[in-house]
CSV table of C-alpha atoms in Angstrom, one decimal:
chain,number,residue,atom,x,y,z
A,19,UNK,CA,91.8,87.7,95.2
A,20,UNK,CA,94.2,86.5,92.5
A,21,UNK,CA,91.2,86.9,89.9
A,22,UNK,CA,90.5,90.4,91.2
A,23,UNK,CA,94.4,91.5,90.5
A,24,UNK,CA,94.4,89.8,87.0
A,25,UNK,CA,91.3,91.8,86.2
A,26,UNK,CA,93.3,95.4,86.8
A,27,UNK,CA,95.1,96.2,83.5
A,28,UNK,CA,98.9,95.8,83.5
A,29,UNK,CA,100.2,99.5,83.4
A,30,UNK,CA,97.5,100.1,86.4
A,31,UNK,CA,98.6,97.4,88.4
A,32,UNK,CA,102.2,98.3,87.4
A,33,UNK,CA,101.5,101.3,88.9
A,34,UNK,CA,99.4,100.2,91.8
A,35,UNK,CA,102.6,98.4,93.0
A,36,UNK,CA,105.0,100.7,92.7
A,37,UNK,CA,103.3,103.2,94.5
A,38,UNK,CA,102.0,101.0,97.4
A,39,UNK,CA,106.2,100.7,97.9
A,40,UNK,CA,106.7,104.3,97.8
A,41,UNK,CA,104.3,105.4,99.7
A,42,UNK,CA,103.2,103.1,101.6
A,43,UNK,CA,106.8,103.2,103.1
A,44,UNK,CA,106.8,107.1,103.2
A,45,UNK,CA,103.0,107.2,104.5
A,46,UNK,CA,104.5,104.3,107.6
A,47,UNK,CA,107.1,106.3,108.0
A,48,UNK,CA,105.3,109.7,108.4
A,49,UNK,CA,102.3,108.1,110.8
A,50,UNK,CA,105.4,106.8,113.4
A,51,UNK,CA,106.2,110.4,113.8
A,52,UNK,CA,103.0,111.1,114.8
A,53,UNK,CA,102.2,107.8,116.9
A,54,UNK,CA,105.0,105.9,117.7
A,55,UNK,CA,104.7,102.5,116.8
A,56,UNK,CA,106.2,99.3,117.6
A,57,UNK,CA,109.3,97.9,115.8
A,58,UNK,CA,107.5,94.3,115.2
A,59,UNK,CA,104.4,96.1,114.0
A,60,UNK,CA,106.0,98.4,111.8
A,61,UNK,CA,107.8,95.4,110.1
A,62,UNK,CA,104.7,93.3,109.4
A,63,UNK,CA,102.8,96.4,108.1
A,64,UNK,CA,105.9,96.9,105.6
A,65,UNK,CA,105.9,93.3,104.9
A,66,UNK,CA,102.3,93.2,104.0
A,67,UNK,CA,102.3,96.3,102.1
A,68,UNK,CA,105.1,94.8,99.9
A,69,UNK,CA,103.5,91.2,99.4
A,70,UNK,CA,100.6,93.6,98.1
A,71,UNK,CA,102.8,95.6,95.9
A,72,UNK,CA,104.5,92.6,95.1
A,73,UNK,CA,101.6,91.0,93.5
A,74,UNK,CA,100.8,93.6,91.5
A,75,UNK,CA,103.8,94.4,89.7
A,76,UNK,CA,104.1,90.4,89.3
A,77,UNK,CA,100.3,90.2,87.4
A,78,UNK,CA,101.3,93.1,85.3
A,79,UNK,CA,104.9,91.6,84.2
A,80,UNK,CA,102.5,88.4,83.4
A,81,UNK,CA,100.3,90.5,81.4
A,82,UNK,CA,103.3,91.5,79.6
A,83,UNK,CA,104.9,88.4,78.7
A,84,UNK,CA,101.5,86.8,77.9
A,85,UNK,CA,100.7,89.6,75.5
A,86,UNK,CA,104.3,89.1,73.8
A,87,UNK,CA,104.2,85.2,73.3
A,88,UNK,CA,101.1,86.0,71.2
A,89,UNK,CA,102.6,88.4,68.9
């Protein structure tokens, strides 16, 4: 799965993560108006949805650093 996020390119996945934490959160949010869901599940959605977007904004910040080093 690592290999797969690597392959995206780094303003992508940049973007990929920050807008799984935006909406993902708002989309959560809006879907427990409509069926109300569990505190415990709602938490462990969020938490995966973040360790997701998490991921991605950490392979793109790689991409960065490794494409400085070389310059």
């Amino acid at each position: 799965m690592i290999n797969k996020i690597n392959a995206i390119p780094e303003r992508i996945a940049l973007l990929l993560g920050i807008g799984l934490i935006l909406f993902g959160s708002l989309f959560l949010f809006l879907f427990d108006l409509m069926i109300p869901l569990p505190i415990w599940l709602k938490i462990w959605i969020e938490g995966a949805i973040c360790f997701i977007a998490i991921l991605f904004i950490l392979s793109a910040a790689d991409k960065r650093h490794r494409s400085q080093k070389k310059d």
